[in-house]
mmCIF file of C-alpha atoms in Angstrom:
data_model
loop_
_atom_site.group_PDB
_atom_site.id
_atom_site.type_symbol
_atom_site.label_atom_id
_atom_site.label_comp_id
_atom_site.label_asym_id
_atom_site.label_seq_id
_atom_site.Cartn_x
_atom_site.Cartn_y
_atom_site.Cartn_z
ATOM 1 C CA MET A 1 -15.869 -20.419 -1.378
ATOM 2 C CA HIS A 2 -18.358 -20.923 1.350
ATOM 3 C CA SER A 3 -20.654 -18.688 3.351
ATOM 4 C CA MET A 4 -19.564 -17.596 6.820
ATOM 5 C CA THR A 5 -20.651 -15.166 9.486
ATOM 6 C CA PHE A 6 -17.316 -14.513 11.263
ATOM 7 C CA SER A 7 -18.684 -15.142 14.691
ATOM 8 C CA SER A 8 -17.147 -17.593 17.133
ATOM 9 C CA PRO A 9 -15.756 -20.089 16.265
ATOM 10 C CA PRO A 10 -13.546 -18.182 13.808
ATOM 11 C CA PRO A 11 -13.468 -18.903 10.098
ATOM 12 C CA THR A 12 -10.755 -21.058 8.599
ATOM 13 C CA THR A 13 -9.662 -18.645 5.914
ATOM 14 C CA THR A 14 -7.696 -15.444 6.053
ATOM 15 C CA ILE A 15 -10.125 -13.484 3.925
ATOM 16 C CA PRO A 16 -13.806 -14.203 4.523
ATOM 17 C CA ARG A 17 -15.597 -15.648 1.570
ATOM 18 C CA CYS A 18 -19.255 -15.748 0.604
ATOM 19 C CA LYS A 19 -21.191 -17.925 -1.811
ATOM 20 C CA SER A 20 -21.991 -14.876 -3.888
ATOM 21 C CA LEU A 21 -18.315 -14.389 -4.646
ATOM 22 C CA GLN A 22 -18.291 -17.600 -6.677
ATOM 23 C CA ARG A 23 -20.112 -15.760 -9.421
ATOM 24 C CA LEU A 24 -17.676 -12.892 -9.590
ATOM 25 C CA PRO A 25 -15.423 -12.794 -12.646
ATOM 26 C CA PRO A 26 -11.781 -12.827 -11.559
ATOM 27 C CA VAL A 27 -9.858 -9.582 -11.759
ATOM 28 C CA SER A 28 -6.127 -10.055 -12.215
ATOM 29 C CA ALA A 29 -5.106 -7.220 -9.925
ATOM 30 C CA MET A 30 -6.864 -4.734 -7.708
ATOM 31 C CA ALA A 31 -5.228 -1.806 -9.454
ATOM 32 C CA SER A 32 -4.094 -3.523 -12.606
ATOM 33 C CA SER A 33 -5.564 -4.118 -16.004
ATOM 34 C CA PRO A 34 -8.055 -6.986 -16.371
ATOM 35 C CA ILE A 35 -5.419 -8.961 -18.254
ATOM 36 C CA ALA A 36 -2.818 -10.704 -16.141
ATOM 37 C CA PRO A 37 0.485 -8.812 -16.230
ATOM 38 C CA PRO A 38 3.163 -10.359 -18.416
ATOM 39 C CA SER A 39 5.737 -12.514 -16.717
ATOM 40 C CA ARG A 40 8.835 -10.628 -15.652
ATOM 41 C CA HIS A 41 12.190 -11.385 -17.214
ATOM 42 C CA HIS A 42 13.962 -10.434 -14.018
ATOM 43 C CA ILE A 43 16.263 -7.870 -15.568
ATOM 44 C CA THR A 44 18.525 -6.462 -12.887
ATOM 45 C CA HIS A 45 20.564 -3.260 -12.558
ATOM 46 C CA SER A 46 19.262 -1.834 -15.813
ATOM 47 C CA MET A 47 20.261 1.748 -15.018
ATOM 48 C CA PRO A 48 23.518 2.703 -16.801
ATOM 49 C CA HIS A 49 26.356 3.159 -14.329
ATOM 50 C CA GLU A 50 26.917 6.775 -15.338
ATOM 51 C CA LYS A 51 23.385 7.634 -14.158
ATOM 52 C CA LEU A 52 24.458 7.085 -10.554
ATOM 53 C CA GLU A 53 25.801 10.613 -10.658
ATOM 54 C CA VAL A 54 22.307 11.963 -11.330
ATOM 55 C CA PHE A 55 21.085 10.678 -7.990
ATOM 56 C CA LYS A 56 24.277 11.718 -6.211
ATOM 57 C CA SER A 57 23.820 15.235 -7.553
ATOM 58 C CA LEU A 58 20.230 15.338 -6.259
ATOM 59 C CA GLU A 59 21.116 14.650 -2.622
ATOM 60 C CA SER A 60 21.068 18.319 -1.658
ATOM 61 C CA TRP A 61 17.731 18.716 -3.456
ATOM 62 C CA VAL A 62 16.348 15.795 -1.443
ATOM 63 C CA SER A 63 17.473 17.447 1.809
ATOM 64 C CA GLU A 64 15.970 20.799 0.871
ATOM 65 C CA ASN A 65 12.737 19.631 -0.775
ATOM 66 C CA LEU A 66 11.823 15.999 -0.149
ATOM 67 C CA LEU A 67 12.517 15.688 3.568
ATOM 68 C CA ASP A 68 9.953 18.419 4.236
ATOM 69 C CA PHE A 69 7.264 15.850 3.393
ATOM 70 C CA ARG A 70 8.084 14.064 6.641
ATOM 71 C CA LYS A 71 6.038 14.869 9.707
ATOM 72 C CA PRO A 72 7.801 15.369 13.053
ATOM 73 C CA ILE A 73 7.222 12.230 15.100
ATOM 74 C CA GLU A 74 5.787 14.225 17.989
ATOM 75 C CA LYS A 75 3.146 15.621 15.626
ATOM 76 C CA CYS A 76 2.274 12.293 13.996
ATOM 77 C CA TRP A 77 -0.855 10.394 14.917
ATOM 78 C CA GLN A 78 -0.280 7.043 16.578
ATOM 79 C CA PRO A 79 -2.429 3.885 16.410
ATOM 80 C CA SER A 80 -3.276 3.979 20.115
ATOM 81 C CA GLU A 81 -5.241 7.212 19.595
ATOM 82 C CA PHE A 82 -7.922 5.287 17.656
ATOM 83 C CA LEU A 83 -8.140 2.202 19.877
ATOM 84 C CA PRO A 84 -9.562 1.240 23.263
ATOM 85 C CA ASP A 85 -7.313 2.640 25.982
ATOM 86 C CA PRO A 86 -6.197 -0.013 28.506
ATOM 87 C CA SER A 87 -4.840 2.684 30.835
ATOM 88 C CA GLN A 88 -8.429 3.618 31.743
ATOM 89 C CA GLY A 89 -8.822 0.416 33.704
ATOM 90 C CA PHE A 90 -10.316 -2.932 32.850
ATOM 91 C CA ASP A 91 -13.984 -1.971 32.998
ATOM 92 C CA ARG A 92 -13.778 1.106 30.773
ATOM 93 C CA SER A 93 -11.347 -0.538 28.373
ATOM 94 C CA ASN A 94 -13.636 -3.538 28.092
ATOM 95 C CA GLU A 95 -16.578 -1.229 27.420
ATOM 96 C CA GLU A 96 -14.687 0.387 24.555
ATOM 97 C CA VAL A 97 -13.931 -3.023 23.040
ATOM 98 C CA CYS A 98 -17.623 -3.906 23.306
ATOM 99 C CA GLU A 99 -18.549 -0.610 21.657
ATOM 100 C CA LEU A 100 -16.126 -1.367 18.818
ATOM 101 C CA ARG A 101 -17.621 -4.803 18.312
ATOM 102 C CA GLN A 102 -21.103 -3.342 18.309
ATOM 103 C CA ARG A 103 -20.122 -0.833 15.605
ATOM 104 C CA VAL A 104 -18.665 -3.459 13.296
ATOM 105 C CA LEU A 105 -21.810 -5.602 13.450
ATOM 106 C CA GLY A 106 -23.170 -3.491 10.600
ATOM 107 C CA LEU A 107 -20.186 -4.109 8.337
ATOM 108 C CA PRO A 108 -20.731 -6.730 5.627
ATOM 109 C CA ASP A 109 -18.284 -9.626 5.461
ATOM 110 C CA GLU A 110 -16.913 -8.280 2.189
ATOM 111 C CA TYR A 111 -15.768 -5.113 3.931
ATOM 112 C CA PHE A 112 -13.519 -7.279 6.064
ATOM 113 C CA VAL A 113 -12.151 -8.831 2.891
ATOM 114 C CA MET A 114 -10.945 -5.366 1.930
ATOM 115 C CA LEU A 115 -9.775 -4.390 5.413
ATOM 116 C CA VAL A 116 -7.709 -7.550 5.721
ATOM 117 C CA GLY A 117 -6.315 -7.171 2.208
ATOM 118 C CA ASN A 118 -5.396 -3.530 2.796
ATOM 119 C CA MET A 119 -3.869 -4.461 6.141
ATOM 120 C CA LEU A 120 -1.770 -7.188 4.518
ATOM 121 C CA GLY A 121 -0.507 -4.654 2.008
ATOM 122 C CA GLU A 122 0.567 -2.370 4.827
ATOM 123 C CA ASP A 123 1.981 -5.179 6.972
ATOM 124 C CA SER A 124 4.393 -6.183 4.209
ATOM 125 C CA LEU A 125 6.392 -3.000 4.762
ATOM 126 C CA PRO A 126 9.657 -4.961 5.297
ATOM 127 C CA THR A 127 9.353 -6.135 1.689
ATOM 128 C CA TYR A 128 8.914 -2.601 0.369
ATOM 129 C CA GLN A 129 11.827 -1.130 2.294
ATOM 130 C CA THR A 130 13.979 -4.041 1.161
ATOM 131 C CA MET A 131 12.888 -3.398 -2.423
ATOM 132 C CA ILE A 132 13.808 0.293 -2.285
ATOM 133 C CA ASN A 133 17.195 -0.638 -0.892
ATOM 134 C CA THR A 134 17.887 -2.662 -4.030
ATOM 135 C CA TRP A 135 17.637 0.463 -6.188
ATOM 136 C CA ASP A 136 21.038 1.619 -7.389
ATOM 137 C CA GLY A 137 22.088 5.103 -6.335
ATOM 138 C CA VAL A 138 19.553 5.600 -3.535
ATOM 139 C CA ARG A 139 19.955 2.576 -1.259
ATOM 140 C CA ASP A 140 20.751 2.752 2.433
ATOM 141 C CA LYS A 141 24.248 1.251 2.386
ATOM 142 C CA THR A 142 24.680 0.914 6.143
ATOM 143 C CA GLY A 143 21.149 0.631 7.511
ATOM 144 C CA SER A 144 21.453 4.027 9.170
ATOM 145 C CA SER A 145 23.136 6.037 6.426
ATOM 146 C CA SER A 146 23.119 9.831 6.556
ATOM 147 C CA CYS A 147 22.542 9.925 2.787
ATOM 148 C CA PRO A 148 19.386 12.028 2.195
ATOM 149 C CA TRP A 149 17.861 9.324 0.003
ATOM 150 C CA ALA A 150 18.291 6.792 2.820
ATOM 151 C CA ILE A 151 16.905 9.210 5.405
ATOM 152 C CA TRP A 152 13.799 9.685 3.275
ATOM 153 C CA THR A 153 13.262 5.931 2.844
ATOM 154 C CA ARG A 154 13.557 5.250 6.567
ATOM 155 C CA SER A 155 11.273 8.182 7.401
ATOM 156 C CA TRP A 156 8.693 7.029 4.886
ATOM 157 C CA ALA A 157 8.839 3.477 6.273
ATOM 158 C CA ALA A 158 8.474 4.724 9.852
ATOM 159 C CA GLU A 159 5.303 6.601 8.940
ATOM 160 C CA GLU A 160 3.874 3.757 6.878
ATOM 161 C CA ASN A 161 4.531 1.274 9.684
ATOM 162 C CA ARG A 162 1.673 2.751 11.717
ATOM 163 C CA HIS A 163 -0.886 1.840 9.065
ATOM 164 C CA GLY A 164 -0.645 -1.913 9.379
ATOM 165 C CA ASP A 165 -0.356 -1.724 13.163
ATOM 166 C CA LEU A 166 -3.609 0.222 13.418
ATOM 167 C CA LEU A 167 -5.616 -1.851 10.948
ATOM 168 C CA ARG A 168 -4.377 -5.130 12.421
ATOM 169 C CA THR A 169 -5.345 -4.153 15.958
ATOM 170 C CA TYR A 170 -8.785 -2.898 14.925
ATOM 171 C CA ILE A 171 -9.447 -6.068 12.959
ATOM 172 C CA TYR A 172 -8.233 -8.183 15.882
ATOM 173 C CA LEU A 173 -10.500 -6.420 18.352
ATOM 174 C CA SER A 174 -13.480 -6.754 16.009
ATOM 175 C CA GLY A 175 -13.581 -10.498 16.515
ATOM 176 C CA ARG A 176 -14.774 -10.891 12.925
ATOM 177 C CA VAL A 177 -11.838 -12.770 11.363
ATOM 178 C CA ASP A 178 -9.422 -15.622 12.025
ATOM 179 C CA MET A 179 -6.263 -13.888 13.224
ATOM 180 C CA MET A 180 -4.178 -17.080 13.092
ATOM 181 C CA MET A 181 -4.760 -17.263 9.351
ATOM 182 C CA ILE A 182 -4.001 -13.580 8.965
ATOM 183 C CA ASP A 183 -0.729 -14.048 10.827
ATOM 184 C CA LYS A 184 0.208 -16.949 8.571
ATOM 185 C CA THR A 185 -0.709 -14.999 5.451
ATOM 186 C CA THR A 186 1.451 -12.073 6.530
ATOM 187 C CA GLN A 187 4.390 -14.420 7.025
ATOM 188 C CA TYR A 188 3.779 -16.078 3.658
ATOM 189 C CA MET A 189 3.661 -12.670 1.947
ATOM 190 C CA ILE A 190 6.838 -11.324 3.485
ATOM 191 C CA ARG A 191 8.642 -14.573 2.752
ATOM 192 C CA ALA A 192 7.470 -14.481 -0.875
ATOM 193 C CA GLY A 193 8.515 -10.863 -1.426
ATOM 194 C CA MET A 194 7.273 -9.066 -4.517
ATOM 195 C CA ASP A 195 8.176 -8.660 -8.152
ATOM 196 C CA ASN A 196 7.270 -5.167 -9.314
ATOM 197 C CA GLY A 197 9.647 -5.138 -12.261
ATOM 198 C CA THR A 198 11.714 -2.106 -11.229
ATOM 199 C CA GLU A 199 15.027 -3.749 -12.190
ATOM 200 C CA ASN A 200 17.030 -2.161 -9.320
ATOM 201 C CA ASN A 201 16.480 1.031 -11.301
ATOM 202 C CA PRO A 202 15.459 4.105 -9.263
ATOM 203 C CA TYR A 203 13.945 5.821 -12.294
ATOM 204 C CA MET A 204 11.506 2.943 -12.631
ATOM 205 C CA GLY A 205 11.233 2.509 -8.876
ATOM 206 C CA PHE A 206 10.088 6.044 -8.186
ATOM 207 C CA VAL A 207 7.555 5.820 -11.031
ATOM 208 C CA TYR A 208 6.184 2.678 -9.404
ATOM 209 C CA ALA A 209 6.120 4.267 -5.933
ATOM 210 C CA SER A 210 4.255 7.381 -7.075
ATOM 211 C CA PHE A 211 1.667 5.265 -8.876
ATOM 212 C CA GLN A 212 1.300 2.836 -5.990
ATOM 213 C CA GLU A 213 0.918 5.519 -3.328
ATOM 214 C CA ARG A 214 -1.981 7.006 -5.265
ATOM 215 C CA ALA A 215 -3.569 3.567 -5.574
ATOM 216 C CA THR A 216 -3.407 3.007 -1.805
ATOM 217 C CA PHE A 217 -4.675 6.543 -1.162
ATOM 218 C CA MET A 218 -7.735 5.758 -3.262
ATOM 219 C CA SER A 219 -8.274 2.338 -1.706
ATOM 220 C CA HIS A 220 -8.149 3.538 1.907
ATOM 221 C CA GLY A 221 -10.247 6.575 1.017
ATOM 222 C CA ASN A 222 -12.957 4.408 -0.506
ATOM 223 C CA MET A 223 -12.933 2.158 2.554
ATOM 224 C CA ALA A 224 -13.419 5.252 4.718
ATOM 225 C CA ARG A 225 -16.518 6.102 2.697
ATOM 226 C CA LEU A 226 -17.906 2.573 2.958
ATOM 227 C CA ALA A 227 -17.261 2.392 6.706
ATOM 228 C CA LYS A 228 -19.037 5.696 7.278
ATOM 229 C CA GLU A 229 -22.035 4.598 5.225
ATOM 230 C CA ALA A 230 -22.170 1.327 7.188
ATOM 231 C CA GLY A 231 -22.253 3.152 10.529
ATOM 232 C CA ASP A 232 -18.706 2.875 11.860
ATOM 233 C CA PRO A 233 -17.365 6.444 12.117
ATOM 234 C CA VAL A 234 -14.235 5.343 13.990
ATOM 235 C CA LEU A 235 -13.204 2.940 11.230
ATOM 236 C CA ALA A 236 -14.026 5.654 8.704
ATOM 237 C CA ARG A 237 -11.679 8.022 10.528
ATOM 238 C CA ILE A 238 -8.972 5.349 10.659
ATOM 239 C CA CYS A 239 -9.137 4.661 6.920
ATOM 240 C CA GLY A 240 -9.364 8.380 6.115
ATOM 241 C CA THR A 241 -6.336 9.158 8.268
ATOM 242 C CA ILE A 242 -4.297 6.442 6.574
ATOM 243 C CA ALA A 243 -5.446 7.739 3.177
ATOM 244 C CA ALA A 244 -4.177 11.219 4.093
ATOM 245 C CA ASP A 245 -0.745 9.774 4.827
ATOM 246 C CA GLU A 246 -0.737 7.952 1.512
ATOM 247 C CA LYS A 247 -1.664 11.165 -0.293
ATOM 248 C CA ARG A 248 1.233 13.044 1.306
ATOM 249 C CA HIS A 249 3.613 10.244 0.346
ATOM 250 C CA GLU A 250 2.196 10.205 -3.175
ATOM 251 C CA ASN A 251 2.984 13.908 -3.464
ATOM 252 C CA ALA A 252 6.549 13.242 -2.359
ATOM 253 C CA TYR A 253 7.159 10.521 -4.934
ATOM 254 C CA ILE A 254 5.515 12.560 -7.673
ATOM 255 C CA LYS A 255 7.870 15.402 -6.788
ATOM 256 C CA ILE A 256 10.819 13.046 -7.280
ATOM 257 C CA VAL A 257 9.594 11.951 -10.712
ATOM 258 C CA GLU A 258 8.958 15.557 -11.710
ATOM 259 C CA LYS A 259 12.509 16.443 -10.698
ATOM 260 C CA LEU A 260 13.879 13.518 -12.698
ATOM 261 C CA LEU A 261 11.894 14.699 -15.715
ATOM 262 C CA GLU A 262 13.533 18.087 -15.271
ATOM 263 C CA VAL A 263 17.137 16.903 -14.983
ATOM 264 C CA ASP A 264 17.024 13.800 -17.184
ATOM 265 C CA PRO A 265 13.837 13.769 -19.267
ATOM 266 C CA ASP A 266 14.828 11.085 -21.763
ATOM 267 C CA THR A 267 15.749 8.423 -19.196
ATOM 268 C CA THR A 268 12.754 9.270 -17.035
ATOM 269 C CA MET A 269 10.331 9.068 -19.952
ATOM 270 C CA LEU A 270 11.801 5.708 -20.889
ATOM 271 C CA ALA A 271 11.282 4.502 -17.319
ATOM 272 C CA ILE A 272 7.667 5.690 -17.323
ATOM 273 C CA SER A 273 7.044 3.983 -20.657
ATOM 274 C CA ASN A 274 8.609 0.730 -19.445
ATOM 275 C CA MET A 275 6.545 0.644 -16.257
ATOM 276 C CA MET A 276 3.314 1.388 -18.094
ATOM 277 C CA LYS A 277 4.041 -1.383 -20.605
ATOM 278 C CA LYS A 278 4.677 -3.860 -17.798
ATOM 279 C CA ARG A 279 1.553 -2.677 -15.948
ATOM 280 C CA ILE A 280 1.740 -1.763 -12.299
ATOM 281 C CA VAL A 281 1.189 -4.751 -10.034
ATOM 282 C CA MET A 282 -0.211 -4.410 -6.542
ATOM 283 C CA PRO A 283 2.172 -5.166 -3.654
ATOM 284 C CA GLN A 284 -0.099 -8.016 -2.517
ATOM 285 C CA HIS A 285 0.131 -9.857 -5.852
ATOM 286 C CA LEU A 286 1.879 -12.844 -4.207
ATOM 287 C CA MET A 287 -0.743 -13.063 -1.441
ATOM 288 C CA TYR A 288 -1.135 -16.608 -0.137
ATOM 289 C CA ASP A 289 -2.581 -18.098 3.053
ATOM 290 C CA GLY A 290 -1.239 -21.639 2.766
ATOM 291 C CA GLN A 291 -4.532 -22.888 1.304
ATOM 292 C CA ASP A 292 -5.930 -20.711 -1.472
ATOM 293 C CA SER A 293 -3.678 -20.344 -4.506
ATOM 294 C CA ASN A 294 -6.145 -17.802 -5.960
ATOM 295 C CA LEU A 295 -6.349 -15.641 -2.860
ATOM 296 C CA PHE A 296 -5.232 -12.437 -4.560
ATOM 297 C CA GLU A 297 -7.621 -12.952 -7.451
ATOM 298 C CA ASN A 298 -10.502 -13.480 -5.013
ATOM 299 C CA TYR A 299 -9.519 -10.378 -3.066
ATOM 300 C CA SER A 300 -9.305 -8.389 -6.294
ATOM 301 C CA ALA A 301 -12.761 -9.557 -7.355
ATOM 302 C CA VAL A 302 -14.265 -8.237 -4.131
ATOM 303 C CA SER A 303 -12.383 -4.962 -4.543
ATOM 304 C CA GLN A 304 -13.770 -4.607 -8.055
ATOM 305 C CA ARG A 305 -17.292 -5.432 -6.906
ATOM 306 C CA LEU A 306 -17.290 -2.960 -3.996
ATOM 307 C CA GLY A 307 -15.580 -0.215 -5.995
ATOM 308 C CA VAL A 308 -12.690 0.016 -3.535
ATOM 309 C CA HIS A 309 -10.156 -0.237 -6.337
ATOM 310 C CA THR A 310 -11.113 -1.122 -9.865
ATOM 311 C CA THR A 311 -9.772 -1.403 -13.382
ATOM 312 C CA ARG A 312 -11.343 1.995 -14.054
ATOM 313 C CA ASP A 313 -9.314 3.406 -11.172
ATOM 314 C CA TYR A 314 -6.164 2.029 -12.796
ATOM 315 C CA GLY A 315 -6.920 3.977 -15.950
ATOM 316 C CA GLU A 316 -7.735 7.120 -13.975
ATOM 317 C CA ILE A 317 -4.419 6.875 -12.134
ATOM 318 C CA ILE A 318 -2.558 6.657 -15.423
ATOM 319 C CA GLU A 319 -4.433 9.710 -16.711
ATOM 320 C CA PHE A 320 -3.763 11.599 -13.475
ATOM 321 C CA PHE A 321 -0.106 10.591 -13.620
ATOM 322 C CA TYR A 322 0.362 11.861 -17.150
ATOM 323 C CA ASN A 323 -1.573 15.076 -16.529
ATOM 324 C CA THR A 324 0.253 15.851 -13.289
ATOM 325 C CA MET A 325 3.651 15.219 -14.801
ATOM 326 C CA GLU A 326 2.624 17.144 -17.917
ATOM 327 C CA ILE A 327 4.111 14.282 -19.885
ATOM 328 C CA GLY A 328 4.368 15.154 -23.531
ATOM 329 C CA LYS A 329 5.329 18.736 -22.667
ATOM 330 C CA THR A 330 8.853 17.920 -21.493
#
């Protein structure tokens, strides 16, 4: 790694690196245990066929309970609300861009490491929606299915899509990073996909989703705190707003797992146990920019150092998960 200031000309790496990072011990995953997760055996379609009926029987419950977690589009925030407004004319719009760039001058390079990493996680939404649509019993069979499970997945994806759009535009306008490398890294990530070990099994998939949504809620929330302390209240509001979305989505996925514990406790407990044994991997675990084969490890080290998401957080999420689900009382 080498030191850089992120001024013009742009850096040649996706995630800015500093000499000080060379001394950081690698962390295997931003929200994982410090030991690298075991290799997957790529088990597929592990849910017994007869369990399909469980998810079919829950469709009315999804309509009556889960879809209420959606926000009406007309009441949703949109990325343009947080960004310079070009409709005000060139001069005023240019002033707002200059104001943005002035605000971010106080942000350390490492904060942009986290912003870019969080943005990449959000920008890989096509991978996540594809992953959910591999889960037996809840997939969107047509691409626009009226099945309540499919409606929820599309609604969730539509809300999540705003996160990456907003972060990407803010980062672009900051002038602090090499956007060409970010674009390449996004393409590499989506092409690589992800391996979260859910085995096409919705029991395991919804456990993963509830855990992961809480992890992203914490990560964006901590970035909001750091941005505020560094003197960028707009970025703090952006990260806090995204965190609020993640929290609402976390509540939705937790509600699904709680319902599964109610209707099929044995299979759900087995799914929870299996996912905890595998350890939850972050969606960005296959992050690559075409140059740095240790990009995710470097990103994770910065996250650990800044306290954005740490191994302690991983343990706290597990404890929260078990307490919320009242596991052991089912």
